[in-house]
PDB file of C-alpha atoms and ligand atoms in Angstrom:
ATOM      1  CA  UNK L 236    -226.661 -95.560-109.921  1.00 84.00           C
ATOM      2  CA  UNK L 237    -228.396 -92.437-111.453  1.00 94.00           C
ATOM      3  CA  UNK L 238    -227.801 -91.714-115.293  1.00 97.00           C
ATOM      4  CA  UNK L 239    -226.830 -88.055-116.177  1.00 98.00           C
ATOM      5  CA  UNK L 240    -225.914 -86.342-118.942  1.00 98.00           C
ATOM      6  CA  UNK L 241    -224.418 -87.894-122.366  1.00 98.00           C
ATOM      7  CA  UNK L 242    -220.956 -88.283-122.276  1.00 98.00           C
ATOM      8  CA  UNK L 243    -220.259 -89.382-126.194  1.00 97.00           C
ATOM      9  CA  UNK L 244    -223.080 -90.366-128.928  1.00 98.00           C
ATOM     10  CA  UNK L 245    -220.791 -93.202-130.476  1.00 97.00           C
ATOM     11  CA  UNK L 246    -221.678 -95.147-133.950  1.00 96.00           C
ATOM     12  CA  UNK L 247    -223.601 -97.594-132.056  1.00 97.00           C
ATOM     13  CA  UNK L 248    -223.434 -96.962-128.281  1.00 98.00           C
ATOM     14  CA  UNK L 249    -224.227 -94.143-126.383  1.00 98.00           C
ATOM     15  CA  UNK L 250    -221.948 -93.009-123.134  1.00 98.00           C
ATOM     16  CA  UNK L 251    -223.733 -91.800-119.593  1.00 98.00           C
ATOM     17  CA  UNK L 252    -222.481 -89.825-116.851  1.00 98.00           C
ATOM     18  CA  UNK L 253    -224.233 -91.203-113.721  1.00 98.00           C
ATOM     19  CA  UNK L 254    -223.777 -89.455-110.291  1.00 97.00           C
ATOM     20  CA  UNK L 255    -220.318 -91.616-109.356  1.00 98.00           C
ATOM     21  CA  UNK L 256    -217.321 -90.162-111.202  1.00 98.00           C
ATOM     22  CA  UNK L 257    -215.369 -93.327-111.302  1.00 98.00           C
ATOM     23  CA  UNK L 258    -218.735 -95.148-113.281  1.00 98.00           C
ATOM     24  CA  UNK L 259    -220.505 -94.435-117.059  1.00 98.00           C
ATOM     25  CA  UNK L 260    -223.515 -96.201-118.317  1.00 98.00           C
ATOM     26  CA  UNK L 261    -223.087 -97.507-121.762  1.00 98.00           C
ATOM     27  CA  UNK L 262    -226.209 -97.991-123.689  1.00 98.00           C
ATOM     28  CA  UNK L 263    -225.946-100.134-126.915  1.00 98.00           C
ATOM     29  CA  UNK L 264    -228.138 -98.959-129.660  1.00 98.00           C
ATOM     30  CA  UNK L 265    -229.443-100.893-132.843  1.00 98.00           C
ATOM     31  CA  UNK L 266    -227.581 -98.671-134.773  1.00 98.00           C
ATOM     32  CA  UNK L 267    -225.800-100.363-137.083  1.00 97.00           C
ATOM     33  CA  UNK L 268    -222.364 -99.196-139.057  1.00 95.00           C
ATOM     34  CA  UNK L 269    -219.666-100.188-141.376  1.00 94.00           C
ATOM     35  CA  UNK L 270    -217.081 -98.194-143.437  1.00 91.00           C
ATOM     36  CA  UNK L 271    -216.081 -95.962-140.571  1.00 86.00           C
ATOM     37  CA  UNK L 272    -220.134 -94.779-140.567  1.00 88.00           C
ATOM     38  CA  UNK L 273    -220.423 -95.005-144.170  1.00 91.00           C
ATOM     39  CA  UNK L 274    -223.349 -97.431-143.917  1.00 94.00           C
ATOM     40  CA  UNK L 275    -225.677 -97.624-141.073  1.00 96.00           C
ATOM     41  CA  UNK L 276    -228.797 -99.443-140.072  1.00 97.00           C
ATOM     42  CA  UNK L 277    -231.009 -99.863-137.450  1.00 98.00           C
ATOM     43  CA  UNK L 278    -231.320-103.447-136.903  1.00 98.00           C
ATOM     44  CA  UNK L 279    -234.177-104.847-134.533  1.00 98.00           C
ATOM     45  CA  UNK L 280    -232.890-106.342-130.698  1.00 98.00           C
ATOM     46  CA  UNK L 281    -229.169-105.601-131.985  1.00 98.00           C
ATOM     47  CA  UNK L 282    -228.448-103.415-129.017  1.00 98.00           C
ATOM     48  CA  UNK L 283    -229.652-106.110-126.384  1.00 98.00           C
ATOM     49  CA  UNK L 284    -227.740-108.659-128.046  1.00 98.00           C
ATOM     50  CA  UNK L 285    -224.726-106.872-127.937  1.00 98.00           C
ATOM     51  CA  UNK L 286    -225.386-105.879-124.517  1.00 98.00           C
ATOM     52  CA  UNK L 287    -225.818-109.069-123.425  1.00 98.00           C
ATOM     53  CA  UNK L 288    -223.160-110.562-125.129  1.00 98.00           C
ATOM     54  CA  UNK L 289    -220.209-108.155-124.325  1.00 98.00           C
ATOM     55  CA  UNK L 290    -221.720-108.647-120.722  1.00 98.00           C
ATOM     56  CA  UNK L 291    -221.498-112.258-121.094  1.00 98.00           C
ATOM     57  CA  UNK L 292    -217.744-112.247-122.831  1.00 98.00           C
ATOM     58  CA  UNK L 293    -216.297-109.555-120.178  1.00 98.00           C
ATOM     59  CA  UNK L 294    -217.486-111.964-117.557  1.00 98.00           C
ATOM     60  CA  UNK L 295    -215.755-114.681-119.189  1.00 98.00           C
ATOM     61  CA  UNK L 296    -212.299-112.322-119.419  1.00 98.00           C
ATOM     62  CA  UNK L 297    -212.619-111.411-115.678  1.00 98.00           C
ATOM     63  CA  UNK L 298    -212.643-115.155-114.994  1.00 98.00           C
ATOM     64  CA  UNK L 299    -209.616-115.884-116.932  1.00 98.00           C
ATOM     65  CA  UNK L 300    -207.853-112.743-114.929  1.00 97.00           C
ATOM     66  CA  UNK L 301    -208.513-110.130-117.590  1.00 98.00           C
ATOM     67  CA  UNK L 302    -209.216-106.915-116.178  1.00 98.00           C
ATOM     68  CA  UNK L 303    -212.147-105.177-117.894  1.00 98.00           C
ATOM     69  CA  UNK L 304    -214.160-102.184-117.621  1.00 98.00           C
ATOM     70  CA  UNK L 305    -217.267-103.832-116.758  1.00 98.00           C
ATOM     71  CA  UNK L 306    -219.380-103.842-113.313  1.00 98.00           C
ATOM     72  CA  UNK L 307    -223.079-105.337-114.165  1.00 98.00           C
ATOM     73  CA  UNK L 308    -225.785-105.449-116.777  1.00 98.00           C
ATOM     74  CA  UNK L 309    -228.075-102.338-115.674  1.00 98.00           C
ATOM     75  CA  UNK L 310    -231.227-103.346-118.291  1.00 98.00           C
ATOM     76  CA  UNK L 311    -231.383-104.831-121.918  1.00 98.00           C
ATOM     77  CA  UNK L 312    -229.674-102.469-123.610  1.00 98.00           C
ATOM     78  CA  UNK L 313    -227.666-100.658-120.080  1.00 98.00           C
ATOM     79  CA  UNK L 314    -224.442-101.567-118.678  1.00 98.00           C
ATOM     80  CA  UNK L 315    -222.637-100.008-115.802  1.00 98.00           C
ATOM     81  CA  UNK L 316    -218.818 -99.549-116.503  1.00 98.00           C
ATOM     82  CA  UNK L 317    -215.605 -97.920-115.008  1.00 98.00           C
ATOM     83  CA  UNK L 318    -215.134 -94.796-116.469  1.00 98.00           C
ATOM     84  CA  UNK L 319    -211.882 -94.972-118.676  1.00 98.00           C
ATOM     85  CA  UNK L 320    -209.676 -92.655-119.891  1.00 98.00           C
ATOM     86  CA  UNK L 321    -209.718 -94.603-123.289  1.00 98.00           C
ATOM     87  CA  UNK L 322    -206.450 -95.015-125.409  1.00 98.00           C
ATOM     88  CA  UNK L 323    -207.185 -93.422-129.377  1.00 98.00           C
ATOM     89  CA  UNK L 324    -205.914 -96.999-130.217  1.00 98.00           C
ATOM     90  CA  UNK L 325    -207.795 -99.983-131.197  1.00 98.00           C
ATOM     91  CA  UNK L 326    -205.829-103.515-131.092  1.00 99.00           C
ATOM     92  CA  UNK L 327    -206.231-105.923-133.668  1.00 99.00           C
ATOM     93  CA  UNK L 328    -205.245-110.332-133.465  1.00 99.00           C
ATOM     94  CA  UNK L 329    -205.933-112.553-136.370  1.00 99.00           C
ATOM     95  CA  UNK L 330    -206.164-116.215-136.321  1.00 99.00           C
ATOM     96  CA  UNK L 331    -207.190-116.014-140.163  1.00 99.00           C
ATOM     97  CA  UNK L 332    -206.786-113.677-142.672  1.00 99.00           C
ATOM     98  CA  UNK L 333    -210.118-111.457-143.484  1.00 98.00           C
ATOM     99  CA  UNK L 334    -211.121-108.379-143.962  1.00 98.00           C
ATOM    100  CA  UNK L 335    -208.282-105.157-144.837  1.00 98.00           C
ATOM    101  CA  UNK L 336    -205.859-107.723-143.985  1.00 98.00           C
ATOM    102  CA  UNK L 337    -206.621-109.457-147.366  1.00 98.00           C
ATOM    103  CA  UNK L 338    -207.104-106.244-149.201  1.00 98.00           C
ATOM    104  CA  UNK L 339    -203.662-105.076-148.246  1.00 98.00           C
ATOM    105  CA  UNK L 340    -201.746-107.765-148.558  1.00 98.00           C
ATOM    106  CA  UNK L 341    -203.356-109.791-151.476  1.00 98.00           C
ATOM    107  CA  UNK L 342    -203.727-112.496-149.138  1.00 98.00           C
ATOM    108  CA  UNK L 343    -206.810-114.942-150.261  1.00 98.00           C
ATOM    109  CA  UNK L 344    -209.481-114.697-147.120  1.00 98.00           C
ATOM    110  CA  UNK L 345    -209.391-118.008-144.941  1.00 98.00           C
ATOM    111  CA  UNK L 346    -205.614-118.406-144.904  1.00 98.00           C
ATOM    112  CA  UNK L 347    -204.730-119.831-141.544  1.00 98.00           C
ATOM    113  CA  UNK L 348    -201.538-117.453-140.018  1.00 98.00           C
ATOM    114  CA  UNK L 349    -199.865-118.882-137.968  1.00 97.00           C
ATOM    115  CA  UNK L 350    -198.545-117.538-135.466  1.00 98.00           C
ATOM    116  CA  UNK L 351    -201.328-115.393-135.392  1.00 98.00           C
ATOM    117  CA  UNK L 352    -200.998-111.658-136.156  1.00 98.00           C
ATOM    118  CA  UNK L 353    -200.960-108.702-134.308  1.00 98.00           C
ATOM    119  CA  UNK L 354    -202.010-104.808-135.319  1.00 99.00           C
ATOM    120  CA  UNK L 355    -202.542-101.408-133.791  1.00 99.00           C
ATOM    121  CA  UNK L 356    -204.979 -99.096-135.770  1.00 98.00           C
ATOM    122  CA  UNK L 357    -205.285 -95.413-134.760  1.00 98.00           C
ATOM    123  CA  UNK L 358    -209.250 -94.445-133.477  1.00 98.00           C
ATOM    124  CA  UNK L 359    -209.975 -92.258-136.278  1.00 96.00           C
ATOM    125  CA  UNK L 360    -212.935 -92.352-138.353  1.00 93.00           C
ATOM    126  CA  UNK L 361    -212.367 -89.337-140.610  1.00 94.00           C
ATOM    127  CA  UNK L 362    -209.113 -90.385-141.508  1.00 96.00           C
ATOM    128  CA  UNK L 363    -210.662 -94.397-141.689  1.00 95.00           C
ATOM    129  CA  UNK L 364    -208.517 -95.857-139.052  1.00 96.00           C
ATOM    130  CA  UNK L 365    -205.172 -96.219-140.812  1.00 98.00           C
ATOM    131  CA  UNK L 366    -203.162 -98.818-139.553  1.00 98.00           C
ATOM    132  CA  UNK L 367    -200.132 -97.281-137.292  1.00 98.00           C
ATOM    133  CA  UNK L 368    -196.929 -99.404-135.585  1.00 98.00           C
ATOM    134  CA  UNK L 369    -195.735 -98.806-132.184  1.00 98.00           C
ATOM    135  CA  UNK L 370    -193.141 -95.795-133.251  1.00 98.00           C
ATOM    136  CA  UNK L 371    -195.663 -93.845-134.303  1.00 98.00           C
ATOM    137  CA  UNK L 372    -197.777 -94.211-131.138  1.00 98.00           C
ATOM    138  CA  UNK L 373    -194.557 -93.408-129.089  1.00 98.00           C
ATOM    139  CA  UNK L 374    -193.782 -90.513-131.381  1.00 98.00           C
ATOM    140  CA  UNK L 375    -196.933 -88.922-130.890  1.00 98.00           C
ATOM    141  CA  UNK L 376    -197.364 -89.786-127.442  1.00 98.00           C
ATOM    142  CA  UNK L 377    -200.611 -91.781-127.681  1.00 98.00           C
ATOM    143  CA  UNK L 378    -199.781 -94.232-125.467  1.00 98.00           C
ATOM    144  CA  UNK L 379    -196.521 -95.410-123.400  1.00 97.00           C
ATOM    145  CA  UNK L 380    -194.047 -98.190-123.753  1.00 97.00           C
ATOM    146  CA  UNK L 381    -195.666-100.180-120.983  1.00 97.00           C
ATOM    147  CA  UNK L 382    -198.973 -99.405-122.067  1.00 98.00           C
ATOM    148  CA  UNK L 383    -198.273-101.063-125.627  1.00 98.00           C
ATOM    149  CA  UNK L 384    -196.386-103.976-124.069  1.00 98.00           C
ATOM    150  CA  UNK L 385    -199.403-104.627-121.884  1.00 98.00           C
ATOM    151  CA  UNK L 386    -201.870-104.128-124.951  1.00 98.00           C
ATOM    152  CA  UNK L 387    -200.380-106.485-126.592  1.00 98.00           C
ATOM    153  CA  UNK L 388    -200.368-108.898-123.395  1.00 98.00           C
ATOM    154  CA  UNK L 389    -203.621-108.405-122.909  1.00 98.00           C
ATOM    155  CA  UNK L 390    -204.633-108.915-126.572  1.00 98.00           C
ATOM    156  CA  UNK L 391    -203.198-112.473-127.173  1.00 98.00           C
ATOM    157  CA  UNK L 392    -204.583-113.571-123.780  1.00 98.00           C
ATOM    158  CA  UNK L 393    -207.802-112.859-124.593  1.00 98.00           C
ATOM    159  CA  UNK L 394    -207.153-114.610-127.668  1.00 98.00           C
ATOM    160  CA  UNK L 395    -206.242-117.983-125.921  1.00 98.00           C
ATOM    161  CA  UNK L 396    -209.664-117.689-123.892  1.00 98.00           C
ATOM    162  CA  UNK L 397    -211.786-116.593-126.696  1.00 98.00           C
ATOM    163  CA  UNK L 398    -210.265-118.616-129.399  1.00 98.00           C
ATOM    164  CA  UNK L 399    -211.005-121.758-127.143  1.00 98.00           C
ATOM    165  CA  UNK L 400    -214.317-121.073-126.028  1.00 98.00           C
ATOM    166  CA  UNK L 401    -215.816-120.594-129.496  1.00 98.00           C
ATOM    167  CA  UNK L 402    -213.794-123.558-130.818  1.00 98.00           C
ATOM    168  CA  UNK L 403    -215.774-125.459-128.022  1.00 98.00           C
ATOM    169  CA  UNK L 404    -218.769-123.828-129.518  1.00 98.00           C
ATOM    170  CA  UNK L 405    -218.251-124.943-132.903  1.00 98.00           C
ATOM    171  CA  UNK L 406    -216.917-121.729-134.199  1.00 99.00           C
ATOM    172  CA  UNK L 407    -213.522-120.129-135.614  1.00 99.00           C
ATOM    173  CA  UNK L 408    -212.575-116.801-133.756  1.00 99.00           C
ATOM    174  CA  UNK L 409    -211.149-115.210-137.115  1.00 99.00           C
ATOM    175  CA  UNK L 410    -209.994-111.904-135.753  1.00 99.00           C
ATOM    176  CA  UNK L 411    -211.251-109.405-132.942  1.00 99.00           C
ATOM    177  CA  UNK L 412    -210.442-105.962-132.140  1.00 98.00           C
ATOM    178  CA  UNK L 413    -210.145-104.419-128.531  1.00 99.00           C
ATOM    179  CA  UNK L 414    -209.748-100.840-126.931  1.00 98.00           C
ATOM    180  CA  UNK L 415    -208.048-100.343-123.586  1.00 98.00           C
ATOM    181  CA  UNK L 416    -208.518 -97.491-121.349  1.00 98.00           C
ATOM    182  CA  UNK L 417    -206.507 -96.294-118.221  1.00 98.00           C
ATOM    183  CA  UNK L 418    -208.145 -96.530-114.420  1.00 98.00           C
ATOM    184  CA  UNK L 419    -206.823 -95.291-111.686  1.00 98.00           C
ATOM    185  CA  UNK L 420    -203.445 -96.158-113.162  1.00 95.00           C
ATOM    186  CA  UNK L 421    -204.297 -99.742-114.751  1.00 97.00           C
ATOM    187  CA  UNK L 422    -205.277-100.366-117.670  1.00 98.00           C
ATOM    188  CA  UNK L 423    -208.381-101.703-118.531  1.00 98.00           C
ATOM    189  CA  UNK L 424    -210.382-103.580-121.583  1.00 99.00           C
ATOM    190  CA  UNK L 425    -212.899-101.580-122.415  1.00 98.00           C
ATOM    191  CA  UNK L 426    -215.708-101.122-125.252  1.00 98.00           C
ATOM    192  CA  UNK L 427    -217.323-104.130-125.945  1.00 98.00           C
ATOM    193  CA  UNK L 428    -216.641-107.445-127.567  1.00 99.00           C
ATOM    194  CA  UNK L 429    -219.443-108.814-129.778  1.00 98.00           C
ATOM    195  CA  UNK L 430    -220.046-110.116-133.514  1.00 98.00           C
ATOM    196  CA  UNK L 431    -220.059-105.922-134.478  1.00 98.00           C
ATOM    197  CA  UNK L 432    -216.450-105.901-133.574  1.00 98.00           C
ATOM    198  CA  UNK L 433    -214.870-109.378-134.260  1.00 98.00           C
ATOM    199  CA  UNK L 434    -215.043-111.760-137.118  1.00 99.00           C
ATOM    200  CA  UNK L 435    -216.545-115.666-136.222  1.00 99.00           C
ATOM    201  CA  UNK L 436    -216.800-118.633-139.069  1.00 99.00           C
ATOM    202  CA  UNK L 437    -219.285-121.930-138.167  1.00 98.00           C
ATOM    203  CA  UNK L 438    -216.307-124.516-137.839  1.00 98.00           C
ATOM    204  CA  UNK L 439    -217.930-126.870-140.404  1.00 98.00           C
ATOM    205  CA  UNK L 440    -219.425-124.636-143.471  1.00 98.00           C
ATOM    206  CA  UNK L 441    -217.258-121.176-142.886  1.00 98.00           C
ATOM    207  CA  UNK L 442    -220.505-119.167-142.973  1.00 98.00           C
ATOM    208  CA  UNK L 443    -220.229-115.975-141.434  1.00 98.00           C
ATOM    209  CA  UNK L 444    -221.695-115.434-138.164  1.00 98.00           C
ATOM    210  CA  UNK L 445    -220.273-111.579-137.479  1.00 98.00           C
ATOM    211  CA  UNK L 446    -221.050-108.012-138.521  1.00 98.00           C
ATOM    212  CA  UNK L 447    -219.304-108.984-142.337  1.00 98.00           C
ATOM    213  CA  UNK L 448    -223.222-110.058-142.894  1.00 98.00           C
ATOM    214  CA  UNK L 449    -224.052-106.424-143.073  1.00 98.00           C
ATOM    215  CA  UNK L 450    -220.555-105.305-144.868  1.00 97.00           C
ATOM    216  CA  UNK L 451    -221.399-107.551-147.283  1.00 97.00           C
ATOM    217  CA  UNK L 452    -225.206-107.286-147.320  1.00 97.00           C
ATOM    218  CA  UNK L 453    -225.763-111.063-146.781  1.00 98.00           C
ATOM    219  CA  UNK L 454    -228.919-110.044-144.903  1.00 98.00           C
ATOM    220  CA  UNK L 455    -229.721-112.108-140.823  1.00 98.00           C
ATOM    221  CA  UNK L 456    -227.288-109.885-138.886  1.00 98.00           C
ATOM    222  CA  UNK L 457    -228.997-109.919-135.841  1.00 98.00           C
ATOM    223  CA  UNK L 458    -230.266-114.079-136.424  1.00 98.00           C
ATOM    224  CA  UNK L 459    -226.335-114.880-136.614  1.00 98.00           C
ATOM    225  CA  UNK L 460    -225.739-112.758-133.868  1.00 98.00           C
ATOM    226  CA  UNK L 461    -228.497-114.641-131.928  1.00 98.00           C
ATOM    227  CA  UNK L 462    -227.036-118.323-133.040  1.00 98.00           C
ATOM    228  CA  UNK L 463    -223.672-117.444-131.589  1.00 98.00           C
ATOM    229  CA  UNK L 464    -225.104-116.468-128.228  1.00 98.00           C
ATOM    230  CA  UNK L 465    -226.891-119.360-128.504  1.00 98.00           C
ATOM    231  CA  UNK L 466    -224.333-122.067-128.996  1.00 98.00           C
ATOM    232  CA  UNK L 467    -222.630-120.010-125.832  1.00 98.00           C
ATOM    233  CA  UNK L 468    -225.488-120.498-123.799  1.00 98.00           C
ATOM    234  CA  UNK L 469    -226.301-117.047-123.491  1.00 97.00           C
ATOM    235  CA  UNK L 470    -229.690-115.985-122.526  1.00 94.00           C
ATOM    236  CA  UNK L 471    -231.587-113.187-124.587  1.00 95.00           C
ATOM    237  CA  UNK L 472    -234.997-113.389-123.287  1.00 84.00           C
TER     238      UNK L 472
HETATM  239  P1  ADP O 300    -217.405 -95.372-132.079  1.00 76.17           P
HETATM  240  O1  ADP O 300    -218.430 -94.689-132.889  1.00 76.17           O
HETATM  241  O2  ADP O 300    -216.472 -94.449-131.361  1.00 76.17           O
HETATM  242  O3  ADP O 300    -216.650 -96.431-132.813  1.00 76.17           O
HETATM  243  P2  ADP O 300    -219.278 -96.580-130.144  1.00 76.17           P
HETATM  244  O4  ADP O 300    -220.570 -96.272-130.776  1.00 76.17           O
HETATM  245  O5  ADP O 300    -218.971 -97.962-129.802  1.00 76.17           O
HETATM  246  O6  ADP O 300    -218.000 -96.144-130.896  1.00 76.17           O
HETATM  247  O7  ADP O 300    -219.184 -95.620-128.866  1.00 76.17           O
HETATM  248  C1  ADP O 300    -218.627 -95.965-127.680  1.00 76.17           C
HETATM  249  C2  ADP O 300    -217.564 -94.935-127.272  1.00 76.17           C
HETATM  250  O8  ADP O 300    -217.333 -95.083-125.873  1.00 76.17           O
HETATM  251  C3  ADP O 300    -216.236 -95.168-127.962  1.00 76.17           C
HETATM  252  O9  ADP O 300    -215.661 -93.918-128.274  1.00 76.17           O
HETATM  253  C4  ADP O 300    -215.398 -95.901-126.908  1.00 76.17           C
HETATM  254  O10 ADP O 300    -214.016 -95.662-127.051  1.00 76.17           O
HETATM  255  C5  ADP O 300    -215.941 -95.263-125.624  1.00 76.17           C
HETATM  256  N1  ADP O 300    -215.836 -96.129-124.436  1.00 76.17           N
HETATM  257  C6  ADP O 300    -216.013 -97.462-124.359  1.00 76.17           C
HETATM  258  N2  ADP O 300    -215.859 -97.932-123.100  1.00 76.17           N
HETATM  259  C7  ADP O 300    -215.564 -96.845-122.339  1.00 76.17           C
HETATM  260  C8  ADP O 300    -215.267 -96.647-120.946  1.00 76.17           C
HETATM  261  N3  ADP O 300    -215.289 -97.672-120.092  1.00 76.17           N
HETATM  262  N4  ADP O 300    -214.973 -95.397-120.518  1.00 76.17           N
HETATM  263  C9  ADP O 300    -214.964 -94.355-121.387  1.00 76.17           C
HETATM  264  N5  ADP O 300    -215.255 -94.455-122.699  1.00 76.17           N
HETATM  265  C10 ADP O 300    -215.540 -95.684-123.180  1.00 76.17           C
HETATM  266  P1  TMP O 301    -210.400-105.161-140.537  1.00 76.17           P
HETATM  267  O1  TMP O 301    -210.196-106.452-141.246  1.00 76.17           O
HETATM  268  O2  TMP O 301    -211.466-104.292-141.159  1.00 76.17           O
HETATM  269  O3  TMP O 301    -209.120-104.416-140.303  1.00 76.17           O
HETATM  270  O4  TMP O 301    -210.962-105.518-139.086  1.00 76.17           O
HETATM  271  C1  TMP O 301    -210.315-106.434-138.231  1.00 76.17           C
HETATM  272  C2  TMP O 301    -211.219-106.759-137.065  1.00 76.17           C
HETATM  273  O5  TMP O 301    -211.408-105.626-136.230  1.00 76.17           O
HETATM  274  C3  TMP O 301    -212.620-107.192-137.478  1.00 76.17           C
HETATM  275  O6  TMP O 301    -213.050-108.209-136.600  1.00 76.17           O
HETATM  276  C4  TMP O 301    -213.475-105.953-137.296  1.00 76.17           C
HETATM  277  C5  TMP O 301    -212.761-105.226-136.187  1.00 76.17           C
HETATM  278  N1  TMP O 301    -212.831-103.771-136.334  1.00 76.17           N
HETATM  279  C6  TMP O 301    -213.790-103.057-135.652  1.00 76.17           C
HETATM  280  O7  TMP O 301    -214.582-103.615-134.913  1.00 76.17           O
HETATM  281  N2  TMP O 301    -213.820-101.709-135.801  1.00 76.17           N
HETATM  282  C7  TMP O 301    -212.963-101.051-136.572  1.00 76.17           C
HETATM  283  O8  TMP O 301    -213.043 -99.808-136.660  1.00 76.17           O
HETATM  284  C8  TMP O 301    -211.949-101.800-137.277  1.00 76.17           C
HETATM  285  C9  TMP O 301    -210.939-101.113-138.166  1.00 76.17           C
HETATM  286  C10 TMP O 301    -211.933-103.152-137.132  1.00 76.17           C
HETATM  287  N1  LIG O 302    -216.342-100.112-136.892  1.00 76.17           N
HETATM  288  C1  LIG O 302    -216.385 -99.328-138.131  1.00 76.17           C
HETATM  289  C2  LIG O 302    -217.784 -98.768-138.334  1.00 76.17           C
HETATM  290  O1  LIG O 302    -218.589 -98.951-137.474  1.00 76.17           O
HETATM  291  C3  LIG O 302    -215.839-100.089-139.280  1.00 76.17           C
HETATM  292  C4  LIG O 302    -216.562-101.357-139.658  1.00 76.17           C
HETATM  293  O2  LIG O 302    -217.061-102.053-138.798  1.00 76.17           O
HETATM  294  O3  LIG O 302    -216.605-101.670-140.865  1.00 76.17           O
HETATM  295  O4  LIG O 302    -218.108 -98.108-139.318  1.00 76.17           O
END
């Protein structure tokens, strides 16, 4: 598959026409951002991690009868994905409170909730991603009724995969967030899903193992990054 012209310059991926309209080749970049773009880095072999990894995790989700975006790693830092006409919405579960959650709500971080929560943020950088509910994504027409139903499906299934397979790994799944897309009338998990976009704790210590290294300036992104894939069994050579 040929790559064209840029699609989208994202935060930390780049988007590729290729010469199939159905198909886009992401590229992951070691850009590296927090605060809606406030803060970004370039961190060494973070784009071939996360390559690798969201790779690896859509994989996993396609086993489990997820329906993703994903077709094959094209390179290191290249995937080649279905082309998605991507919902403005990104979905949010969380096994333990973190993150806005806490600042919000007052909640102390590492409070177990249970059942686990659920919440829709609009795609919005300028306006830092406000958190919206499903009346206001019906009122302004952002997605349908059976597309939030089926977000929401799809959302706490991954979580029963996800959360399991890092438990097995020796790791808590804190909280994650997806984007869906439509193709060809179905909707689709799209994006990616590594440590940049979900929260992990080592089961034993707590220490953080996710992008909250850089938030917080805690220094080994990339390393942590690395130990997850690791204790996966993913491959980064
Ligand atoms: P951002 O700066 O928007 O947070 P990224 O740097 O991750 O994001 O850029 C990736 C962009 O590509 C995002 O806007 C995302 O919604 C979009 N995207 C992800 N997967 C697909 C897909 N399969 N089809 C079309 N667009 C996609
Ligand atoms: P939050 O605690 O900042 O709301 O984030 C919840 C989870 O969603 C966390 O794992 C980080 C992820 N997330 C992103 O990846 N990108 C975003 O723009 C937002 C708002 C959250
Ligand atoms: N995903 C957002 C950003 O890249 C927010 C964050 O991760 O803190 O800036």
């Amino acid at each position: 598959m040929e790559k064209k012209a840029e699609l989208c310059r994202g935060k930390a991926k780049s988007v590729y026409f290729t010469d199939d309209d159905d198909y886009l080749i992401i590229e992951f970049r070691n850009d590296t951002s927090a605060f809606d773009g406030e803060k970004i880095e370039q961190l060494d072999r973070k784009g071939m991690v996360n390559n690798k990894f969201t790779a690896f995790i859509m994989d996993k989700l396609e086993d489990a009868g997820v329906k993703t975006h994903h077709v094959k790693l094209l390179s290191d830092e290249e995937a080649l994905v279905r082309k998605l006409d991507m919902l403005p919405i990104e979905c949010v579960v969380r096994n333990i409170a973190a993150g806005s959650l806490c600042k919000r709500l007052g909640v102390e971080e590492g409070v177990d909730l249970n059942p686990p929560t659920f919440e829709f943020f609009l795609k919005n950088d300028a306006l830092h991603d406000p958190m919206i509910n499903e009346y206001h994504i019906r009122s302004f027409g952002w997605a349908t009724d059976e597309d939030i139903k089926e977000m929401k499906k799809l959302t706490f299934q991954v979580n029963d995969v996800l959360k399991k397979m890092f438990a097995d790994a020796g790791m808590l799944l804190v909280d994650y967030k997806l984007e869906f897309g439509r193709f060809k009338g179905e909707l689709l998990l799209g994006d990616e899903f590594s440590p940049d976009g979900c929260r992990l704790w080592d089961v034993e210590t707590r220490e953080k193992l996710d992008k909250d290294r850089f938030r917080q300036g805690l220094g080994g992104v990339v390393e942590a990054y690395e130990e997850v894939g690791k204790r996966l069994g993913i491959s980064f050579d």
